[in-house]
mmCIF file of C-alpha atoms in Angstrom:
data_model
loop_
_atom_site.group_PDB
_atom_site.id
_atom_site.type_symbol
_atom_site.label_atom_id
_atom_site.label_comp_id
_atom_site.label_asym_id
_atom_site.label_seq_id
_atom_site.Cartn_x
_atom_site.Cartn_y
_atom_site.Cartn_z
ATOM 1 C CA MET T 274 231.774 -63.860 -23.843
ATOM 2 C CA ARG T 275 229.224 -65.873 -25.472
ATOM 3 C CA TYR T 276 231.486 -68.877 -25.638
ATOM 4 C CA LEU T 277 233.338 -68.283 -22.129
ATOM 5 C CA LEU T 278 229.397 -68.569 -20.817
ATOM 6 C CA LEU T 279 229.013 -71.458 -22.639
ATOM 7 C CA CYS T 280 231.778 -73.771 -21.424
ATOM 8 C CA LEU T 281 230.831 -72.409 -17.759
ATOM 9 C CA THR T 282 227.779 -73.725 -18.330
ATOM 10 C CA PHE T 283 229.007 -76.705 -19.730
ATOM 11 C CA LEU T 284 230.736 -77.715 -16.772
ATOM 12 C CA LEU T 285 228.128 -77.224 -14.323
ATOM 13 C CA ALA T 286 225.677 -79.388 -16.507
ATOM 14 C CA VAL T 287 228.232 -82.014 -16.695
ATOM 15 C CA GLY T 288 228.726 -82.036 -12.995
ATOM 16 C CA THR T 289 231.102 -83.763 -10.946
ATOM 17 C CA PRO T 290 232.199 -87.040 -12.589
ATOM 18 C CA VAL T 291 234.834 -87.892 -9.797
ATOM 19 C CA SER T 292 233.784 -91.284 -8.448
ATOM 20 C CA ALA T 293 232.794 -91.423 -5.061
ATOM 21 C CA ASN T 294 236.190 -93.274 -4.162
ATOM 22 C CA GLU T 295 238.407 -91.169 -5.557
ATOM 23 C CA SER T 296 241.185 -93.457 -5.599
ATOM 24 C CA GLU T 297 239.534 -94.833 -8.600
ATOM 25 C CA GLY T 298 239.913 -91.607 -10.345
ATOM 26 C CA VAL T 299 237.583 -90.123 -12.921
ATOM 27 C CA ASP T 300 235.753 -92.444 -15.436
ATOM 28 C CA VAL T 301 236.432 -90.563 -18.569
ATOM 29 C CA LYS T 302 234.684 -93.186 -20.414
ATOM 30 C CA GLU T 303 231.142 -93.121 -18.475
ATOM 31 C CA ILE T 304 231.525 -88.951 -18.976
ATOM 32 C CA VAL T 305 231.967 -89.224 -22.850
ATOM 33 C CA LEU T 306 230.079 -91.705 -23.683
ATOM 34 C CA GLY T 307 227.372 -91.398 -20.897
ATOM 35 C CA HIS T 308 226.753 -87.957 -22.618
ATOM 36 C CA MET T 309 226.570 -88.508 -25.829
ATOM 37 C CA SER T 310 224.350 -91.829 -26.008
ATOM 38 C CA ASP T 311 220.660 -91.512 -25.597
ATOM 39 C CA ALA T 312 218.866 -91.584 -22.552
ATOM 40 C CA TYR T 313 215.478 -91.823 -21.085
ATOM 41 C CA GLU T 314 215.570 -88.940 -19.072
ATOM 42 C CA TRP T 315 217.041 -85.201 -19.887
ATOM 43 C CA HIS T 316 220.031 -84.673 -17.454
ATOM 44 C CA ILE T 317 220.532 -81.078 -16.613
ATOM 45 C CA THR T 318 223.192 -81.270 -13.810
ATOM 46 C CA THR T 319 224.243 -83.046 -10.396
ATOM 47 C CA LEU T 320 224.234 -81.411 -6.853
ATOM 48 C CA GLY T 321 226.586 -83.791 -5.146
ATOM 49 C CA ASP T 322 224.964 -86.903 -5.131
ATOM 50 C CA LYS T 323 221.321 -85.466 -6.549
ATOM 51 C CA HIS T 324 220.978 -85.807 -10.072
ATOM 52 C CA LEU T 325 218.444 -83.313 -11.369
ATOM 53 C CA SER T 326 217.060 -84.446 -14.505
ATOM 54 C CA ILE T 327 213.537 -84.421 -16.493
ATOM 55 C CA PRO T 328 211.954 -88.062 -16.872
ATOM 56 C CA LEU T 329 210.497 -89.168 -20.266
ATOM 57 C CA PRO T 330 208.025 -91.316 -21.272
ATOM 58 C CA VAL T 331 208.734 -94.921 -21.641
ATOM 59 C CA ILE T 332 206.811 -97.072 -24.348
ATOM 60 C CA VAL T 333 207.302 -100.558 -24.213
ATOM 61 C CA ARG T 334 205.549 -103.842 -24.991
ATOM 62 C CA SER T 335 206.114 -106.617 -22.520
ATOM 63 C CA GLU T 336 207.319 -109.927 -23.663
ATOM 64 C CA THR T 337 205.670 -111.891 -21.023
ATOM 65 C CA THR T 338 201.884 -110.742 -21.240
ATOM 66 C CA GLY T 339 202.099 -108.868 -24.689
ATOM 67 C CA GLU T 340 200.853 -105.320 -23.379
ATOM 68 C CA TRP T 341 202.004 -102.093 -24.182
ATOM 69 C CA HIS T 342 203.040 -100.089 -20.991
ATOM 70 C CA VAL T 343 203.438 -96.633 -20.769
ATOM 71 C CA PHE T 344 204.864 -94.582 -17.536
ATOM 72 C CA SER T 345 207.453 -92.362 -16.876
ATOM 73 C CA SER T 346 211.638 -93.336 -16.499
ATOM 74 C CA SER T 347 211.527 -92.119 -13.599
ATOM 75 C CA ARG T 348 209.095 -95.365 -12.009
ATOM 76 C CA ILE T 349 211.997 -97.567 -12.850
ATOM 77 C CA GLU T 350 214.802 -95.762 -11.068
ATOM 78 C CA GLU T 351 212.822 -95.338 -8.319
ATOM 79 C CA ALA T 352 211.874 -99.120 -8.099
ATOM 80 C CA ALA T 353 215.803 -99.707 -8.767
ATOM 81 C CA GLU T 354 216.752 -97.501 -5.470
ATOM 82 C CA GLU T 355 214.028 -100.196 -3.607
ATOM 83 C CA GLY T 356 215.934 -102.991 -4.804
ATOM 84 C CA HIS T 357 213.427 -104.559 -7.393
ATOM 85 C CA ASP T 358 212.295 -103.835 -10.851
ATOM 86 C CA TYR T 359 209.309 -102.102 -12.114
ATOM 87 C CA LEU T 360 206.632 -104.426 -13.806
ATOM 88 C CA GLY T 361 209.695 -106.635 -14.660
ATOM 89 C CA PHE T 362 211.644 -103.583 -16.474
ATOM 90 C CA PHE T 363 214.967 -101.954 -15.862
ATOM 91 C CA PHE T 364 217.877 -100.134 -17.078
ATOM 92 C CA ASN T 365 220.293 -102.782 -17.986
ATOM 93 C CA GLU T 366 223.658 -100.802 -17.601
ATOM 94 C CA GLU T 367 225.834 -103.568 -19.169
ATOM 95 C CA LYS T 368 223.539 -102.427 -22.490
ATOM 96 C CA ASN T 369 223.992 -98.804 -22.700
ATOM 97 C CA GLY T 370 220.914 -98.511 -20.131
ATOM 98 C CA LYS T 371 218.740 -99.556 -22.507
ATOM 99 C CA ILE T 372 215.535 -100.746 -21.294
ATOM 100 C CA TYR T 373 215.421 -104.970 -20.767
ATOM 101 C CA GLU T 374 212.657 -107.066 -19.451
ATOM 102 C CA ARG T 375 213.431 -109.804 -16.758
ATOM 103 C CA LEU T 376 211.359 -112.659 -17.439
ATOM 104 C CA ALA T 377 210.053 -115.305 -14.798
ATOM 105 C CA ASP T 378 213.273 -117.635 -15.176
ATOM 106 C CA GLY T 379 215.196 -114.995 -14.188
ATOM 107 C CA SER T 380 216.556 -114.349 -18.071
ATOM 108 C CA THR T 381 216.528 -110.810 -19.523
ATOM 109 C CA VAL T 382 215.200 -109.945 -23.042
ATOM 110 C CA ARG T 383 215.127 -106.671 -25.199
ATOM 111 C CA PRO T 384 211.135 -105.673 -25.639
ATOM 112 C CA TRP T 385 209.913 -103.816 -28.009
ATOM 113 C CA ASP T 386 210.632 -100.325 -27.220
ATOM 114 C CA ILE T 387 209.575 -97.028 -28.749
ATOM 115 C CA SER T 388 209.684 -94.711 -25.886
ATOM 116 C CA ILE T 389 210.280 -90.970 -26.468
ATOM 117 C CA THR T 390 213.922 -90.475 -25.498
ATOM 118 C CA LYS T 391 216.220 -87.790 -25.407
ATOM 119 C CA SER T 392 217.461 -87.669 -28.965
ATOM 120 C CA VAL T 393 213.230 -87.838 -29.639
ATOM 121 C CA VAL T 394 212.350 -84.943 -27.808
ATOM 122 C CA GLN T 395 215.438 -82.562 -29.464
ATOM 123 C CA ILE T 396 213.994 -83.796 -32.739
ATOM 124 C CA TRP T 397 210.612 -82.226 -31.941
ATOM 125 C CA ILE T 398 212.383 -78.954 -30.665
ATOM 126 C CA VAL T 399 213.905 -78.825 -33.557
ATOM 127 C CA VAL T 400 210.856 -79.370 -35.774
ATOM 128 C CA PHE T 401 209.072 -76.523 -33.705
ATOM 129 C CA VAL T 402 211.859 -74.337 -33.849
ATOM 130 C CA MET T 403 211.976 -74.862 -37.820
ATOM 131 C CA LEU T 404 208.257 -74.460 -38.202
ATOM 132 C CA ALA T 405 208.326 -71.136 -36.171
ATOM 133 C CA ILE T 406 211.244 -69.694 -38.265
ATOM 134 C CA PHE T 407 209.398 -70.352 -41.724
ATOM 135 C CA LEU T 408 205.992 -69.645 -40.873
ATOM 136 C CA SER T 409 207.130 -66.187 -39.422
ATOM 137 C CA CYS T 410 209.070 -65.498 -42.475
ATOM 138 C CA ALA T 411 205.851 -66.743 -44.558
ATOM 139 C CA ARG T 412 203.918 -63.932 -42.400
ATOM 140 C CA TRP T 413 206.524 -61.002 -43.448
ATOM 141 C CA TYR T 414 206.075 -62.333 -47.285
ATOM 142 C CA LYS T 415 202.428 -62.519 -47.075
ATOM 143 C CA LYS T 416 201.833 -59.125 -45.218
ATOM 144 C CA HIS T 417 204.531 -57.488 -47.915
ATOM 145 C CA ASP T 418 205.063 -57.375 -51.570
ATOM 146 C CA ALA T 419 208.966 -59.021 -52.294
ATOM 147 C CA THR T 420 208.887 -57.303 -55.589
ATOM 148 C CA LYS T 421 209.018 -53.942 -53.782
ATOM 149 C CA ASP T 422 209.841 -54.434 -50.327
ATOM 150 C CA ALA T 423 213.219 -55.862 -49.325
ATOM 151 C CA PRO T 424 213.180 -58.303 -45.912
ATOM 152 C CA ARG T 425 215.461 -57.124 -43.460
ATOM 153 C CA GLY T 426 216.899 -58.239 -40.154
ATOM 154 C CA PHE T 427 215.831 -61.846 -39.182
ATOM 155 C CA VAL T 428 213.716 -62.406 -42.802
ATOM 156 C CA GLY T 429 216.587 -60.993 -44.492
ATOM 157 C CA MET T 430 218.971 -63.601 -43.001
ATOM 158 C CA VAL T 431 216.808 -66.465 -43.662
ATOM 159 C CA GLU T 432 216.151 -65.281 -47.398
ATOM 160 C CA MET T 433 220.133 -65.062 -48.211
ATOM 161 C CA LEU T 434 220.690 -68.411 -46.369
ATOM 162 C CA VAL T 435 217.860 -70.022 -48.451
ATOM 163 C CA MET T 436 218.759 -68.233 -51.997
ATOM 164 C CA THR T 437 222.168 -69.108 -51.260
ATOM 165 C CA ILE T 438 221.821 -72.865 -50.633
ATOM 166 C CA ASN T 439 219.050 -73.098 -53.252
ATOM 167 C CA ASP T 440 220.463 -71.059 -56.427
ATOM 168 C CA ASP T 441 224.233 -71.518 -55.757
ATOM 169 C CA LEU T 442 224.072 -75.153 -54.417
ATOM 170 C CA ILE T 443 220.918 -77.293 -55.311
ATOM 171 C CA LYS T 444 220.562 -75.746 -58.693
ATOM 172 C CA ASP T 445 224.197 -75.723 -59.731
ATOM 173 C CA SER T 446 224.711 -79.479 -58.525
ATOM 174 C CA ILE T 447 221.183 -80.833 -60.101
ATOM 175 C CA GLY T 448 220.811 -78.837 -63.061
ATOM 176 C CA GLU T 449 218.305 -76.187 -63.565
ATOM 177 C CA LYS T 450 215.913 -78.236 -65.274
ATOM 178 C CA HIS T 451 215.454 -80.866 -62.611
ATOM 179 C CA TYR T 452 216.381 -79.557 -59.327
ATOM 180 C CA ARG T 453 212.848 -77.846 -58.099
ATOM 181 C CA PRO T 454 211.208 -81.379 -56.957
ATOM 182 C CA TYR T 455 214.457 -81.822 -54.485
ATOM 183 C CA ALA T 456 214.919 -78.415 -53.466
ATOM 184 C CA PRO T 457 211.948 -78.971 -50.504
ATOM 185 C CA TYR T 458 213.846 -81.949 -49.467
ATOM 186 C CA LEU T 459 216.883 -80.702 -49.306
ATOM 187 C CA LEU T 460 216.577 -77.202 -47.919
ATOM 188 C CA THR T 461 214.704 -79.230 -45.398
ATOM 189 C CA ALA T 462 217.518 -81.484 -44.539
ATOM 190 C CA PHE T 463 220.089 -78.523 -44.556
ATOM 191 C CA PHE T 464 218.400 -76.174 -42.055
ATOM 192 C CA PHE T 465 217.183 -79.516 -39.982
ATOM 193 C CA ILE T 466 221.113 -80.508 -39.587
ATOM 194 C CA LEU T 467 222.204 -77.478 -38.913
ATOM 195 C CA ILE T 468 219.781 -76.102 -36.440
ATOM 196 C CA THR T 469 220.248 -79.570 -34.823
ATOM 197 C CA ASN T 470 223.963 -79.247 -34.469
ATOM 198 C CA LEU T 471 223.816 -76.035 -33.039
ATOM 199 C CA PHE T 472 221.250 -77.145 -30.160
ATOM 200 C CA GLY T 473 223.756 -80.146 -29.795
ATOM 201 C CA LEU T 474 226.148 -77.091 -28.636
ATOM 202 C CA LEU T 475 224.220 -75.742 -25.923
ATOM 203 C CA PRO T 476 225.120 -77.237 -22.705
ATOM 204 C CA ILE T 477 221.661 -77.241 -20.776
ATOM 205 C CA PHE T 478 218.440 -77.922 -21.981
ATOM 206 C CA PRO T 479 217.066 -77.316 -24.563
ATOM 207 C CA GLY T 480 220.037 -78.336 -25.895
ATOM 208 C CA GLY T 481 222.724 -80.790 -25.493
ATOM 209 C CA ALA T 482 221.613 -84.141 -27.665
ATOM 210 C CA ASN T 483 223.898 -85.470 -29.545
ATOM 211 C CA VAL T 484 221.205 -85.900 -32.623
ATOM 212 C CA THR T 485 223.595 -85.951 -35.709
ATOM 213 C CA GLY T 486 226.113 -87.813 -33.592
ATOM 214 C CA ASN T 487 223.544 -90.690 -33.167
ATOM 215 C CA ILE T 488 224.107 -93.127 -36.181
ATOM 216 C CA ASN T 489 220.493 -94.156 -36.690
ATOM 217 C CA ILE T 490 219.822 -90.670 -37.153
ATOM 218 C CA THR T 491 222.095 -90.012 -40.301
ATOM 219 C CA PHE T 492 221.353 -93.389 -41.550
ATOM 220 C CA PHE T 493 217.876 -92.392 -42.001
ATOM 221 C CA LEU T 494 218.651 -88.845 -43.373
ATOM 222 C CA ALA T 495 221.140 -91.058 -45.906
ATOM 223 C CA LEU T 496 218.375 -93.207 -46.336
ATOM 224 C CA CYS T 497 216.045 -90.393 -47.794
ATOM 225 C CA THR T 498 218.684 -89.047 -49.799
ATOM 226 C CA MET T 499 219.264 -92.895 -51.400
ATOM 227 C CA LEU T 500 215.657 -92.689 -52.086
ATOM 228 C CA ALA T 501 215.505 -89.453 -54.127
ATOM 229 C CA ILE T 502 218.268 -90.875 -56.355
ATOM 230 C CA ASN T 503 217.327 -94.395 -57.003
ATOM 231 C CA LEU T 504 213.546 -93.897 -57.411
ATOM 232 C CA PHE T 505 213.678 -90.706 -59.310
ATOM 233 C CA GLY T 506 216.844 -91.189 -61.678
ATOM 234 C CA ASN T 507 216.117 -91.418 -65.544
ATOM 235 C CA LYS T 508 217.178 -94.355 -67.918
ATOM 236 C CA GLU T 509 220.132 -92.419 -68.592
ATOM 237 C CA TYR T 510 221.269 -93.125 -64.951
ATOM 238 C CA TRP T 511 220.386 -96.624 -64.908
ATOM 239 C CA LYS T 512 221.965 -97.578 -67.967
ATOM 240 C CA GLU T 513 225.271 -95.992 -67.012
ATOM 241 C CA ILE T 514 224.946 -98.330 -64.286
ATOM 242 C CA PHE T 515 223.942 -101.816 -66.129
ATOM 243 C CA TRP T 516 225.801 -101.080 -69.483
ATOM 244 C CA PRO T 517 228.187 -98.136 -69.363
ATOM 245 C CA ASP T 518 230.047 -97.160 -72.453
ATOM 246 C CA VAL T 519 232.952 -99.190 -71.941
ATOM 247 C CA PRO T 520 234.605 -101.957 -73.651
ATOM 248 C CA GLY T 521 232.579 -104.950 -74.098
ATOM 249 C CA PHE T 522 234.624 -107.417 -72.320
ATOM 250 C CA LEU T 523 234.250 -105.219 -69.051
ATOM 251 C CA LYS T 524 230.587 -105.170 -68.713
ATOM 252 C CA ALA T 525 229.664 -108.536 -70.131
ATOM 253 C CA TYR T 526 232.125 -110.973 -70.632
ATOM 254 C CA PRO T 527 233.926 -112.868 -68.956
ATOM 255 C CA VAL T 528 232.645 -111.310 -65.565
ATOM 256 C CA ALA T 529 230.562 -108.035 -65.507
ATOM 257 C CA ILE T 530 232.887 -105.915 -63.912
ATOM 258 C CA MET T 531 231.690 -102.356 -64.384
ATOM 259 C CA PRO T 532 228.018 -103.244 -63.694
ATOM 260 C CA ILE T 533 229.103 -104.549 -60.561
ATOM 261 C CA ILE T 534 231.481 -101.649 -59.400
ATOM 262 C CA GLU T 535 228.650 -99.240 -60.391
ATOM 263 C CA LEU T 536 225.651 -100.954 -58.896
ATOM 264 C CA PHE T 537 228.226 -101.193 -55.478
ATOM 265 C CA GLY T 538 228.411 -97.666 -55.453
ATOM 266 C CA VAL T 539 224.438 -97.051 -55.451
ATOM 267 C CA PHE T 540 225.289 -97.966 -51.842
ATOM 268 C CA THR T 541 228.712 -96.216 -50.876
ATOM 269 C CA LYS T 542 227.365 -93.065 -51.970
ATOM 270 C CA PRO T 543 224.350 -93.022 -48.822
ATOM 271 C CA PHE T 544 226.726 -95.098 -46.759
ATOM 272 C CA ALA T 545 229.590 -92.401 -47.010
ATOM 273 C CA LEU T 546 227.166 -89.926 -46.119
ATOM 274 C CA MET T 547 225.875 -91.201 -43.283
ATOM 275 C CA VAL T 548 229.256 -91.993 -41.647
ATOM 276 C CA ARG T 549 231.091 -88.733 -42.653
ATOM 277 C CA LEU T 550 228.080 -87.012 -40.686
ATOM 278 C CA PHE T 551 228.055 -89.094 -38.381
ATOM 279 C CA ALA T 552 231.681 -89.187 -37.022
ATOM 280 C CA ASN T 553 232.173 -85.840 -37.594
ATOM 281 C CA MET T 554 230.143 -84.811 -34.850
ATOM 282 C CA MET T 555 230.384 -87.584 -32.843
ATOM 283 C CA ALA T 556 234.194 -86.499 -32.607
ATOM 284 C CA GLY T 557 233.519 -82.783 -32.005
ATOM 285 C CA HIS T 558 231.274 -83.826 -28.840
ATOM 286 C CA ALA T 559 233.831 -86.283 -27.586
ATOM 287 C CA ILE T 560 236.688 -83.995 -27.806
ATOM 288 C CA ILE T 561 234.945 -81.535 -26.144
ATOM 289 C CA LEU T 562 233.756 -83.975 -23.281
ATOM 290 C CA SER T 563 237.445 -85.644 -23.203
ATOM 291 C CA PHE T 564 238.829 -81.601 -22.203
ATOM 292 C CA THR T 565 236.154 -81.066 -19.603
ATOM 293 C CA ALA T 566 237.682 -84.393 -18.137
ATOM 294 C CA ILE T 567 240.777 -83.748 -17.895
ATOM 295 C CA ILE T 568 239.984 -80.832 -15.765
ATOM 296 C CA PHE T 569 238.687 -83.128 -13.001
ATOM 297 C CA ILE T 570 241.555 -85.877 -13.797
ATOM 298 C CA GLY T 571 244.074 -82.995 -12.969
ATOM 299 C CA TRP T 572 241.841 -81.764 -9.575
ATOM 300 C CA SER T 573 241.632 -85.712 -8.202
ATOM 301 C CA LEU T 574 245.770 -85.630 -8.492
ATOM 302 C CA ASN T 575 246.820 -82.267 -6.954
ATOM 303 C CA ALA T 576 245.662 -79.065 -7.016
ATOM 304 C CA VAL T 577 248.715 -77.087 -8.511
ATOM 305 C CA LEU T 578 248.250 -79.805 -11.766
ATOM 306 C CA GLY T 579 244.387 -79.259 -11.720
ATOM 307 C CA SER T 580 244.894 -75.287 -11.613
ATOM 308 C CA GLY T 581 247.241 -75.796 -14.763
ATOM 309 C CA LEU T 582 245.081 -78.461 -16.543
ATOM 310 C CA THR T 583 242.072 -76.245 -15.785
ATOM 311 C CA LEU T 584 243.341 -73.115 -17.190
ATOM 312 C CA LEU T 585 244.881 -75.288 -20.548
ATOM 313 C CA SER T 586 241.337 -77.306 -20.837
ATOM 314 C CA PHE T 587 239.753 -74.318 -20.925
ATOM 315 C CA VAL T 588 241.252 -72.626 -23.593
ATOM 316 C CA MET T 589 240.970 -75.865 -25.698
ATOM 317 C CA MET T 590 236.972 -76.099 -24.779
ATOM 318 C CA LEU T 591 236.329 -72.463 -25.947
ATOM 319 C CA PHE T 592 238.620 -73.391 -29.176
ATOM 320 C CA MET T 593 236.516 -76.491 -29.607
ATOM 321 C CA ASN T 594 233.497 -74.838 -29.257
ATOM 322 C CA CYS T 595 234.259 -71.888 -31.881
ATOM 323 C CA LEU T 596 235.111 -74.779 -34.198
ATOM 324 C CA GLU T 597 232.011 -76.832 -33.668
ATOM 325 C CA PHE T 598 230.296 -73.674 -34.226
ATOM 326 C CA LEU T 599 231.902 -73.593 -37.749
ATOM 327 C CA VAL T 600 231.591 -76.846 -38.456
ATOM 328 C CA ALA T 601 227.627 -77.115 -37.347
ATOM 329 C CA PHE T 602 227.295 -75.028 -40.640
ATOM 330 C CA ILE T 603 230.039 -76.982 -42.764
ATOM 331 C CA GLN T 604 228.503 -80.433 -42.021
ATOM 332 C CA ALA T 605 225.177 -78.944 -42.800
ATOM 333 C CA TYR T 606 226.775 -77.631 -45.996
ATOM 334 C CA VAL T 607 228.517 -80.758 -47.234
ATOM 335 C CA PHE T 608 225.453 -83.164 -46.849
ATOM 336 C CA THR T 609 223.411 -81.170 -48.489
ATOM 337 C CA MET T 610 226.041 -80.641 -51.202
ATOM 338 C CA LEU T 611 227.112 -84.177 -51.671
ATOM 339 C CA SER T 612 222.877 -85.195 -51.512
ATOM 340 C CA ALA T 613 222.501 -82.458 -54.481
ATOM 341 C CA VAL T 614 225.519 -83.981 -56.565
ATOM 342 C CA PHE T 615 224.163 -87.596 -56.308
ATOM 343 C CA ILE T 616 220.889 -86.713 -57.164
ATOM 344 C CA GLY T 617 222.683 -84.853 -60.404
ATOM 345 C CA LEU T 618 224.329 -87.638 -61.059
ATOM 346 C CA ALA T 619 220.938 -89.747 -61.513
ATOM 347 C CA HIS T 620 219.623 -87.192 -63.793
ATOM 348 C CA PRO T 621 222.650 -86.924 -66.626
ATOM 349 C CA GLU T 622 221.435 -85.658 -69.812
ATOM 350 C CA HIS T 623 222.005 -87.931 -73.055
ATOM 351 C CA HIS T 624 224.488 -86.058 -75.756
ATOM 352 C CA ALA T 625 223.947 -87.101 -79.170
ATOM 353 C CA LYS T 626 227.188 -87.635 -81.002
#
């Protein structure tokens, strides 16, 4: 029943994607890419020709005057409806709806843009949820003796999850001697990805943003792991990169083949983390949105085909939402596991022969 309501609410949030001229059919690209991309507003639903959205703050620096401007994104839309730009700024639909500035000579330029977009708001929401979860758990431990009272309910579930990730994943992957400094980061990354993925499954506010399907977010997470690996790796780790235990002709003469390969691996490991998380989460959202588009495509052709495709698409959407619920946990687990493994490889123990 939960996923039934989720799918029905999702259809309401998507709205009617059929264009005004039905002969043109359904713009599937606009449905899929439009709902997965970042935005300067939080779209709730579409009722007829009216879009119900929450405008977000725009913070841009004018290339003409050099001044910073802060205003609501609705100002640009209102100005566009009147046929002009707002302070010279407009949404460039050819550039995925990004804000551009129109100069005096008619040319356009991308200004400095640090606006609070949909993904930023979603991240803030996730951060507040994480604070609420862990502060409430900390309050329980402050009031109880953990050696005598076992937590139950929500606190017990959080403790079970934390202990599983910390003891069975982080400690085993990095090693009992080195895991403690990295555990806070890895646990934070796990819960951030997990909660963000779960919010992404919600069809309406405060969920629905495709945060982990944004390569900028996964790039930052992978960059944090890369810094944790290489800034705190011991000398044995760097020795295995620049002077590995292989025959001399492979590491020195005539070409240092192995050091080049190992150095290349320093960058491919975080790259794999970035692409794996981004591709899996983006693909899940794209498939669900594509099944949604099939419903409207069928009804735009005829009622009989639309009824059949609606039932088929609904069943597939139900299955994909169940699968995505599992993937939300798996991707958080895999990212944390691989990060822990890579960090553990940066602390090889030297064993004397």
